[in-house]
Backbone as a ProteinNet text record, in pm:
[ID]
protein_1_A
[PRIMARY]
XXXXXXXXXXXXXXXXXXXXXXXXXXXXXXXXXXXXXXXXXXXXXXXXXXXXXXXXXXXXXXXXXXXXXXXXXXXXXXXXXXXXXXXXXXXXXXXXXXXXXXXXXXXXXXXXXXXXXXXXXXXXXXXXXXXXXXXXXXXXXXXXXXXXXXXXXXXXXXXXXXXXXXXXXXXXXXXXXXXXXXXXXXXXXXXXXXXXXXXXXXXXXXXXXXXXXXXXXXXXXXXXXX
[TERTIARY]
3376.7	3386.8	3248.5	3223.8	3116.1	3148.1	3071.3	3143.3	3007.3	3020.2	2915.6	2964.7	2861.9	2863.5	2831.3	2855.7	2735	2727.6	2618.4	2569.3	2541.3	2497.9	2516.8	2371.1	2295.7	2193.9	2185	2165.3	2144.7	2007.8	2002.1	1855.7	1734.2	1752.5	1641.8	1617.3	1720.7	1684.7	1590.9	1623.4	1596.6	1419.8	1402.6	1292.9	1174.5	1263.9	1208.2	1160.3	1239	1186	1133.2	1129.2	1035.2	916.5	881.4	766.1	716.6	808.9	715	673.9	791.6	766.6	660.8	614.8	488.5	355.8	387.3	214.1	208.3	351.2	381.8	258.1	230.9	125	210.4	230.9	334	278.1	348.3	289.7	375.9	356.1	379.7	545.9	631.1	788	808.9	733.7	759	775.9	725.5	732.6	916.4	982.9	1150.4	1208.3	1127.6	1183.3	1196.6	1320.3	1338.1	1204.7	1213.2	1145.4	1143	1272.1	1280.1	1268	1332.8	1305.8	1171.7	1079.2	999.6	871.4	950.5	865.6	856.2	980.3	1054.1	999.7	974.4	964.2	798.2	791.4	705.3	687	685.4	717.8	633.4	665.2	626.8	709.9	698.5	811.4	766	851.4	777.2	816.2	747.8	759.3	853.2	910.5	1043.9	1042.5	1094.1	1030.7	974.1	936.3	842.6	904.4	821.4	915.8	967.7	936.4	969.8	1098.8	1106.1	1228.2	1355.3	1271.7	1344	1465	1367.8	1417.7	1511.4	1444.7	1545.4	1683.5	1675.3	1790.1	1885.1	1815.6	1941.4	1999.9	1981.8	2010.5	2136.8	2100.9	2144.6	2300.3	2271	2401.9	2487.3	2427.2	2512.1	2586.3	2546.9	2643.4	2726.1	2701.8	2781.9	2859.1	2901.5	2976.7	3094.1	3055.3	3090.2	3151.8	3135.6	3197.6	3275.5	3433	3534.3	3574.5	3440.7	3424.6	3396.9	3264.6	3252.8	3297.4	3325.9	3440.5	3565	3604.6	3762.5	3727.7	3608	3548.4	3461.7	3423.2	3318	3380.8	3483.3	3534.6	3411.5	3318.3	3183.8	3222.8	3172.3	3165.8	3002.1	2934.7	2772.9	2705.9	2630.2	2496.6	2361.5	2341.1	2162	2073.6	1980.7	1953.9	1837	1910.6	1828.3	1726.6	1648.8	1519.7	1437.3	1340.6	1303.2	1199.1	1224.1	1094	1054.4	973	866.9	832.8	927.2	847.7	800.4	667.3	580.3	502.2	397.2	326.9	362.3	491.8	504.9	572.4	606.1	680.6	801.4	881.6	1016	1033.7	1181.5	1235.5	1321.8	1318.5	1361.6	1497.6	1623.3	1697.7	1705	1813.5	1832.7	1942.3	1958.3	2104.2	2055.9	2116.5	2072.3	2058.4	1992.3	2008.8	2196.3	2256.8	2338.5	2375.8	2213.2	2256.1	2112.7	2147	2009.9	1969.6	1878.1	1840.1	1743.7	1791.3	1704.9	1557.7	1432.6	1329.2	1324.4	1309.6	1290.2	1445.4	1561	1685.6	1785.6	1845.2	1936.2	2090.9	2100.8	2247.7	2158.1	2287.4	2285.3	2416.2	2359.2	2415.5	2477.4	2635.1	2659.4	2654	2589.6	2599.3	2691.5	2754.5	2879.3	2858.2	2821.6	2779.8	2662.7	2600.7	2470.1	2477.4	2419	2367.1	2272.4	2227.8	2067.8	2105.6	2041.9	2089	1901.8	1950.3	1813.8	1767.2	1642.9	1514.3	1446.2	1445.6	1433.5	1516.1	1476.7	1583.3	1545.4	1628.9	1655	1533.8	1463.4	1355.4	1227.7	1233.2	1108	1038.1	1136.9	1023.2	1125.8	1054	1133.6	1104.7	1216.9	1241.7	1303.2	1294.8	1353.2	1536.8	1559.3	1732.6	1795.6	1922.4	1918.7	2051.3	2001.7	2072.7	2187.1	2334.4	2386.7	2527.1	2510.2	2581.8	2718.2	2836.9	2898.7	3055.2	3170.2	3317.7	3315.9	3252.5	3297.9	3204.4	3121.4	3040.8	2909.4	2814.9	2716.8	2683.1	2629	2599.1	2459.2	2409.8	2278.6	2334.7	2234.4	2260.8	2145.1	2127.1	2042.5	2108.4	2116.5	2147.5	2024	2125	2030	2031.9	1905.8	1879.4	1971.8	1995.9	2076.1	2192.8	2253.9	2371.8	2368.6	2447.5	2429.4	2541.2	2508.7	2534.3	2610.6	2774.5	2772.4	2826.3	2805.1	2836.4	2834.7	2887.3	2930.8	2751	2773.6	2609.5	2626.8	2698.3	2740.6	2650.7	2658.9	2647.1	2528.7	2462.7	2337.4	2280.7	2150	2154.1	1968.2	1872.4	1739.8	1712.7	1557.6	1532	1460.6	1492.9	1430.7	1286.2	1118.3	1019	1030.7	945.6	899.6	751.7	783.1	664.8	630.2	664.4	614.9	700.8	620.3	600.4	646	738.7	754.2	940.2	959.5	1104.1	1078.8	1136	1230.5	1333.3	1345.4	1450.5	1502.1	1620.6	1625	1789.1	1772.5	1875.2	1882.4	2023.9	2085.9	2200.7	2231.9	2343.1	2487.7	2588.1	2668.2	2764.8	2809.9	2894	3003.9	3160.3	3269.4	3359.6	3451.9	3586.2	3688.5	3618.6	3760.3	3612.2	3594.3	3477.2	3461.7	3618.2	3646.3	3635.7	3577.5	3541.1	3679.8	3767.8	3896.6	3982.5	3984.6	4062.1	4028.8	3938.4	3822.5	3935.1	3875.5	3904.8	4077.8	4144.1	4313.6	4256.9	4250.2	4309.2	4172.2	4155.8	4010.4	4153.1	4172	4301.9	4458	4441.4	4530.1	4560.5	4436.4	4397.8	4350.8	4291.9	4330.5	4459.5	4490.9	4643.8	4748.4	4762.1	4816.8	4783.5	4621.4	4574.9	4615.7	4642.3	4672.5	4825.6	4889.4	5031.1	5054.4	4973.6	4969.2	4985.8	4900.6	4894.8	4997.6	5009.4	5083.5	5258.3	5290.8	5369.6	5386.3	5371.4	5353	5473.1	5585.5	5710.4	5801.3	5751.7	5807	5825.7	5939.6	5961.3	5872	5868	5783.6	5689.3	5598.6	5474.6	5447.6	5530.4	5564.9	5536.7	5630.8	5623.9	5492.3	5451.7	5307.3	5218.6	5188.9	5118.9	5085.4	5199.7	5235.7	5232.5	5193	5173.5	5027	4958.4	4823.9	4812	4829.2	4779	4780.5	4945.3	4968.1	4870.6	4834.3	4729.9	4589.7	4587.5	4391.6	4435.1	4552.5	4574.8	4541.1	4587	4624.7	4466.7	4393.6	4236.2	4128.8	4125.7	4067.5	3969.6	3851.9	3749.5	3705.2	3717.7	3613.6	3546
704.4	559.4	497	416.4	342.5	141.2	137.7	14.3	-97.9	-277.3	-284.6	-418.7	-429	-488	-632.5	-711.6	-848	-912.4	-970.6	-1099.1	-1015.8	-899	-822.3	-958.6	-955.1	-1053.5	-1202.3	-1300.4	-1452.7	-1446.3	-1553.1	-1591.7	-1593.9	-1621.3	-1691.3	-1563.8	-1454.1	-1343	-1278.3	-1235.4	-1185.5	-1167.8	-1328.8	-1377.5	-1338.5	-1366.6	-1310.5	-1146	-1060.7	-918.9	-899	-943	-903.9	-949.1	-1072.2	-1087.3	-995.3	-956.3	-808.8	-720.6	-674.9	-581.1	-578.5	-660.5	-714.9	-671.2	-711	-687.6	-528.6	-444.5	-336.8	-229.7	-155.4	-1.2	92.6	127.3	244.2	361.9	478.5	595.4	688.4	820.7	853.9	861.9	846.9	864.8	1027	1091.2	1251.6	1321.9	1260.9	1312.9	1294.4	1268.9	1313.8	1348	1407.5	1470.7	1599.8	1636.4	1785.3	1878.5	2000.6	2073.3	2042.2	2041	2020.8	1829.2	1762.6	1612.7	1559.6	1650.1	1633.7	1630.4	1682.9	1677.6	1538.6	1522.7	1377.8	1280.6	1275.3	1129.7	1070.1	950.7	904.1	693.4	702	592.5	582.3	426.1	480.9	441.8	462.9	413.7	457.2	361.1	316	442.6	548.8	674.5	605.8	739.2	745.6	736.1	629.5	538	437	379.3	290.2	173.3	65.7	-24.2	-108.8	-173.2	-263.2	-207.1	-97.3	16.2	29.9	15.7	59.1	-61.1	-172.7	-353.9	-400.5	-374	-381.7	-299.9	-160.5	-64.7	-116.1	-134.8	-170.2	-339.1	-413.1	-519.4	-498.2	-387.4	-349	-272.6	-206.8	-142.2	-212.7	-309.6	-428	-468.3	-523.4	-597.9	-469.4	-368	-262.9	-286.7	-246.1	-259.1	-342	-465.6	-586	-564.4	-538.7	-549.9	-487.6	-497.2	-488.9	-409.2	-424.7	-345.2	-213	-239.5	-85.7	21.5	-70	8.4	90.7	11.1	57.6	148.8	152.8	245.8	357.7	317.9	449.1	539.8	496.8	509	612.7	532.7	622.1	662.7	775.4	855.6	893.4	903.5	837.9	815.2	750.4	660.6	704.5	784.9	815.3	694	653.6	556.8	498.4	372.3	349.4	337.3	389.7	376.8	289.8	289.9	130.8	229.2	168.5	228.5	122.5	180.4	51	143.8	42.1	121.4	-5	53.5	-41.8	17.5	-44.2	35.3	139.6	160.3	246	411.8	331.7	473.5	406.1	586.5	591.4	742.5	778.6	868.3	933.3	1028.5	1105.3	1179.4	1213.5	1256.3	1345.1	1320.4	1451.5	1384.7	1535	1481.9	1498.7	1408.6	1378.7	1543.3	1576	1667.4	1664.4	1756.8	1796.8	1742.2	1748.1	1734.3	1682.3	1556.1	1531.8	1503.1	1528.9	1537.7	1404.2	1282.7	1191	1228.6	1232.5	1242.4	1291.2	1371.4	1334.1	1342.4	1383.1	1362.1	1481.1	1560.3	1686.4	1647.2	1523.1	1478.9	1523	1593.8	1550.2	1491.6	1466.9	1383.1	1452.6	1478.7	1479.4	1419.1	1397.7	1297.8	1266.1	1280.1	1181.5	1078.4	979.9	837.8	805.2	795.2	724.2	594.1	522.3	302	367.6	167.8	114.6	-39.8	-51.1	-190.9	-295.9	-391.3	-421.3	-568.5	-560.1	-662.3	-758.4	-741.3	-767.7	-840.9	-929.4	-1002.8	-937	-913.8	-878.9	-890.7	-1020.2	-1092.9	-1075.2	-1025.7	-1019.5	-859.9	-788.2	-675.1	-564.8	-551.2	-485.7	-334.4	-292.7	-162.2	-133.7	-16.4	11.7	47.8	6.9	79.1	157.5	131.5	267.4	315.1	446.1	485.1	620.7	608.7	714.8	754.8	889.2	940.9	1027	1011.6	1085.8	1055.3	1138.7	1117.1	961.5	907.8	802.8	708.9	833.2	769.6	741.5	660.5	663.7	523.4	435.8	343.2	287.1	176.8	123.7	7.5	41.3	-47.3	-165.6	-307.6	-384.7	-499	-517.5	-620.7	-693.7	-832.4	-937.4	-903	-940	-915.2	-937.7	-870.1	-876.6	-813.4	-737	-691.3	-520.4	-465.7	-344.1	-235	-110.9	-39.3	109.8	102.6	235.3	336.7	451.1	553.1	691.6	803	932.8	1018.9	1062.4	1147.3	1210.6	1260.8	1381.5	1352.6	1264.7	1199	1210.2	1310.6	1254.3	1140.5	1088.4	955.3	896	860.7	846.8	706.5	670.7	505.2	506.1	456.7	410.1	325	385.5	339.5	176.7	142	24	-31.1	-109.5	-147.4	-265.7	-372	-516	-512.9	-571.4	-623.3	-536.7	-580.1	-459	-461.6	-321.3	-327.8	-266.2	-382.1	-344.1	-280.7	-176.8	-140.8	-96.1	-35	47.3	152.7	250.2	398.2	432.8	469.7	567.7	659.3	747.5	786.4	734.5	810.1	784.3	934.4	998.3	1104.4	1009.2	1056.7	975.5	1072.9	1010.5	1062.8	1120.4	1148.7	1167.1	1227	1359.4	1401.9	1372.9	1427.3	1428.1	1269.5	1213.6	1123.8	1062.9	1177.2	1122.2	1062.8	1149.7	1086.7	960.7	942.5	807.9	704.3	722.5	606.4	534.4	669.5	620	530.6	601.1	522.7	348.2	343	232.1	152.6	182	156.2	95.6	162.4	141.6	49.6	39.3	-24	-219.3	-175.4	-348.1	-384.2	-306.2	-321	-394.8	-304.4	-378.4	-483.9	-507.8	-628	-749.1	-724.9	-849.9	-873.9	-743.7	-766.5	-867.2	-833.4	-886	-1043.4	-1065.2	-1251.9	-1317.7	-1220.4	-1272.9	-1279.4	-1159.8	-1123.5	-1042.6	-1160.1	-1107.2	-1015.3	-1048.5	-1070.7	-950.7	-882.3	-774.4	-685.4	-632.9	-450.8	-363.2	-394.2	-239	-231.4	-348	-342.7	-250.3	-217	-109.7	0.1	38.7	193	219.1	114	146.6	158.9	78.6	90.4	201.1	296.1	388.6	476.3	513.1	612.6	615	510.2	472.3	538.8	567.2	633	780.5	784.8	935.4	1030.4	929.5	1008.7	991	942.4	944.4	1061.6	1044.6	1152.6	1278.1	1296.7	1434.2	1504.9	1395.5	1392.1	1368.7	1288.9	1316.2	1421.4	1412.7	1504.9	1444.9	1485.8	1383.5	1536.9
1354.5	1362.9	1377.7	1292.7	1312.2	1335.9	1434.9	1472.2	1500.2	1466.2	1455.4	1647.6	1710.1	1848.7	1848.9	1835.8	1810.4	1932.4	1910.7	2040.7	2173.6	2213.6	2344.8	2394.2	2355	2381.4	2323.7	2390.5	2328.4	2270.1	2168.6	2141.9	2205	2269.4	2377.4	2461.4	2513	2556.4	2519.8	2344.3	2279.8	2247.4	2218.2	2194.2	2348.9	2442.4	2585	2546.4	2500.1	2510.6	2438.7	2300.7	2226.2	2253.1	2297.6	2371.6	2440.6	2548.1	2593.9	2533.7	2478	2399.8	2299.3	2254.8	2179.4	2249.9	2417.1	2523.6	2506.2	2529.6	2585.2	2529.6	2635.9	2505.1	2508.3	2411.4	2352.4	2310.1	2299.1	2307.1	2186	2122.7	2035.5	2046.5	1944	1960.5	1935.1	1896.7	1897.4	2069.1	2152.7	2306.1	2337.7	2304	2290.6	2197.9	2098.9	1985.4	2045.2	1947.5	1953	1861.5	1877.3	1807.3	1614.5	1576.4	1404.8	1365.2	1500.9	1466	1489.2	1574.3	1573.4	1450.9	1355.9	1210.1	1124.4	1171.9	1077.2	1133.2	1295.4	1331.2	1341.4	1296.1	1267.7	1311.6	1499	1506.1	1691	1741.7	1857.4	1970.4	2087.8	2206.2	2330.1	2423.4	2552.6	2603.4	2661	2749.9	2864.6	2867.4	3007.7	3119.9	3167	3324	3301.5	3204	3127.6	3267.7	3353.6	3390.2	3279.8	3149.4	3126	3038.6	2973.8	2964.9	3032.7	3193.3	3262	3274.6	3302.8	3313	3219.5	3078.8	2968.9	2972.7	2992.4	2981.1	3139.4	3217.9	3279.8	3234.4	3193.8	3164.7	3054.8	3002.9	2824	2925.9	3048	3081.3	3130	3187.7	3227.2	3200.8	3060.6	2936.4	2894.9	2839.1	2807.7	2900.5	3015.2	3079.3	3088.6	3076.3	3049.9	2905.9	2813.7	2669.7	2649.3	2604.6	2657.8	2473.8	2383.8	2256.1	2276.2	2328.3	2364.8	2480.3	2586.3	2649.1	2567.7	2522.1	2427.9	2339.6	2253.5	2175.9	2206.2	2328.6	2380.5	2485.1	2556.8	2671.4	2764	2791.7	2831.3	2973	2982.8	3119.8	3189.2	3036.9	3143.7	2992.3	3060.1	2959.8	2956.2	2885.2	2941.3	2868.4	3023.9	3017.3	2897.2	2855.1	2715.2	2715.9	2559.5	2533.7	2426.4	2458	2372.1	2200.6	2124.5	2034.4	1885.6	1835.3	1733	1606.3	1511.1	1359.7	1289.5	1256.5	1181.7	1089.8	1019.8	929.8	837.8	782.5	780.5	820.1	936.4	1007.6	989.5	1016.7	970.5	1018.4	1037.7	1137.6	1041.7	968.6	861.7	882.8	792.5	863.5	913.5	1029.3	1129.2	1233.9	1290.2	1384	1548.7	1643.9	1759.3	1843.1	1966.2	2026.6	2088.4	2100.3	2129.8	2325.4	2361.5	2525.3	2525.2	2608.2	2644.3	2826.7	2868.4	3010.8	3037.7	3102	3157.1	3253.6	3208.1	3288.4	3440.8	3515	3626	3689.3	3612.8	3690.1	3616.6	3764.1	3724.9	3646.1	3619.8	3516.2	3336.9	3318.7	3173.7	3078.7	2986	2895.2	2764.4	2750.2	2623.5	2507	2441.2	2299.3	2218.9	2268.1	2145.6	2151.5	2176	2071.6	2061.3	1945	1931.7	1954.7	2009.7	1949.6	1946	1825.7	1830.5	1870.7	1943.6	1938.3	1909.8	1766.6	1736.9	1843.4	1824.5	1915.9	1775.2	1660.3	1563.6	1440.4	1372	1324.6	1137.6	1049.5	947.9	833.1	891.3	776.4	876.6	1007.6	1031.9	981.1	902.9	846	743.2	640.6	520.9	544.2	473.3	500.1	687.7	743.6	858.9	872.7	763.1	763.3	824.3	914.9	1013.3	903.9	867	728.6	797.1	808.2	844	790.7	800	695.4	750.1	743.3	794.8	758.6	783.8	733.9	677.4	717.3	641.4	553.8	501.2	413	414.7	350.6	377.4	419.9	541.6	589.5	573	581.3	543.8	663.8	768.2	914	940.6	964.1	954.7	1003.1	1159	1247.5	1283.9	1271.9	1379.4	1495.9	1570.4	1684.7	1771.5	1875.4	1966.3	1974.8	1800.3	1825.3	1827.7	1851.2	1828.8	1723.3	1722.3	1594.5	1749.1	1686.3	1780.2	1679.7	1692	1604.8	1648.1	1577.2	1636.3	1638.5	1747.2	1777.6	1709	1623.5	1541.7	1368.3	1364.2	1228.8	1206.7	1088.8	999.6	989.9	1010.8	1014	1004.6	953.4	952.1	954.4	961.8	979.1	867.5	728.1	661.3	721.4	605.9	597.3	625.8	729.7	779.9	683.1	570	466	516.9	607.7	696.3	757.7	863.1	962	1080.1	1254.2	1250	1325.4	1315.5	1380.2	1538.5	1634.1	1765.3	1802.2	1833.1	1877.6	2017.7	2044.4	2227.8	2127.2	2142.7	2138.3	2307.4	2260.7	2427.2	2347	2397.6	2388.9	2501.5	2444.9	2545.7	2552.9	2666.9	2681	2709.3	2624.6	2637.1	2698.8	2750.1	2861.1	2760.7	2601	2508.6	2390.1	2381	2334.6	2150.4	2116.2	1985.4	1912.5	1802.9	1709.1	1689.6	1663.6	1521.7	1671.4	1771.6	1900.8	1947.3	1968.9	2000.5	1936.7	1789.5	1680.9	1683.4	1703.9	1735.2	1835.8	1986.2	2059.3	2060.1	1999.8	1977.2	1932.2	1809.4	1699.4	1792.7	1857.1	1947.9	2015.1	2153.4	2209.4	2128.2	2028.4	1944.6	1914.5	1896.3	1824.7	1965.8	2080.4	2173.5	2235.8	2215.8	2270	2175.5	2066.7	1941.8	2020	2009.4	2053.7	2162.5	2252.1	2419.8	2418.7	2286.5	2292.1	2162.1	2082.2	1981.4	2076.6	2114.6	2164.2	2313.7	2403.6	2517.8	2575.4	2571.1	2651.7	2581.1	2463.7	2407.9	2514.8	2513.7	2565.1	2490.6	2371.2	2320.6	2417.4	2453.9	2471.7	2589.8	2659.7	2816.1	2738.8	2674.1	2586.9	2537.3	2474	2379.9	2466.9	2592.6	2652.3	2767.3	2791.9	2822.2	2740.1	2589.2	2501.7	2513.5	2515.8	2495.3	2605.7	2767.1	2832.7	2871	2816.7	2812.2	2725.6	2566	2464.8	2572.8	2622.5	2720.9	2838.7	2879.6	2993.4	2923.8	2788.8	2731.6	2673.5	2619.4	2586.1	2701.2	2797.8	2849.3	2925.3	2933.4	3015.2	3143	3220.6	3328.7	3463
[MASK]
++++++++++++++++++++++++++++++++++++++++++++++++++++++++++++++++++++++++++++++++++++++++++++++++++++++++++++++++++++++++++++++++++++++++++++++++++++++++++++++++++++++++++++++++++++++++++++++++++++++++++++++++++++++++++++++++++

């Protein structure tokens, strides 16, 4: 499932971080590459602990939290905490697939990857090329949000950043470990979960809506990890 997030940030936010992000000194994006992605990537980003990283990513969990999209779709069980990074000139992040498990800096939790975001800092016309290009069951995607919204998708999935030829692109990636590991499981109950919420207002006062809503939990009881 690839799903697209909009508005997690207002304008004016927006315009706020990229400002920083503009002062920020950034450091090579290969220092969290894996060993083989480490060939491909060609970009830069605020090292881990960064404060203004730090400021942004919790702001960014906040709202996650709050979004009642990616709740239903991620059903997240932990978040490793987001990271900020910059392709310009030229750089671009070649394909390849996320690490399998990733370990936050400095801290004994780790993180399963089943969901990738990007969520962009950058608006569509401020720089050509940068495509977040990904490939997987359902095809091949060419990703390019206005600022502020975000892109969630299976960690599983093939996926590269198209060459940055002007100006430059903002971004922040996290993963997410979900309470329901499998993709195709996810997507039902995502499916699901809209489906009864349409019901809820179209048709509040239905009986089905007990049953369904009671299948919907029995399938999370039966999938669930925690």
């Amino acid at each position: 499932m690839l799903l697209h997030i909009p508005g997690l940030f207002s304008r004016e936010e927006v315009l706020r971080i990229r400002e920083a992000l503009e002062q920020a000194e950034w450091a090579d994006g290969k220092v969290t590459a894996g060993h083989q992605s480490a060939k491909a990537k060609h970009n830069l980003q605020l090292p881990e602990g960064h404060p203004l990283a730090k400021e942004i990513g919790a702001a960014m969990l906040d709202r996650l939290w709050k979004c009642p999209q990616f709740m239903s779709a991620a059903l997240p069980h932990k978040v490793f905490p987001p990271l900020l990074n910059c392709y310009s000139a030229g750089g671009s992040f070649d394909f390849h697939i996320d690490n399998a498990v990733r370990q936050p800096k400095g801290s004994p939790e780790r993180v399963r990857t089943d969901l990738s975001s990007t969520l962009f800092f950058s608006d569509p016309d401020d720089y050509d090329g940068g495509e977040l290009v990904i490939q997987d069951t359902f095809g091949v995607q060419q990703v390019k949000l206005p600022a502020g919204d975000m892109v969630l998708y299976p960690g599983s999935s093939l996926h590269k950043v198209n060459a940055v030829t002007r100006g430059t692109r903002y971004a922040s990636f996290f993963w997410t470990q979900s309470l329901v590991r499998e993709d195709s499981q996810r997507t039902l109950l995502f499916e699901m979960d809209g489906a009864l919420q349409q019901l809820t207002q179209d048709m509040p006062d239905h009986p089905a809506l007990i049953q369904l809503t009671g299948t919907y939990h029995n399938l999370l009881r039966r999938w669930v990890e925690v």
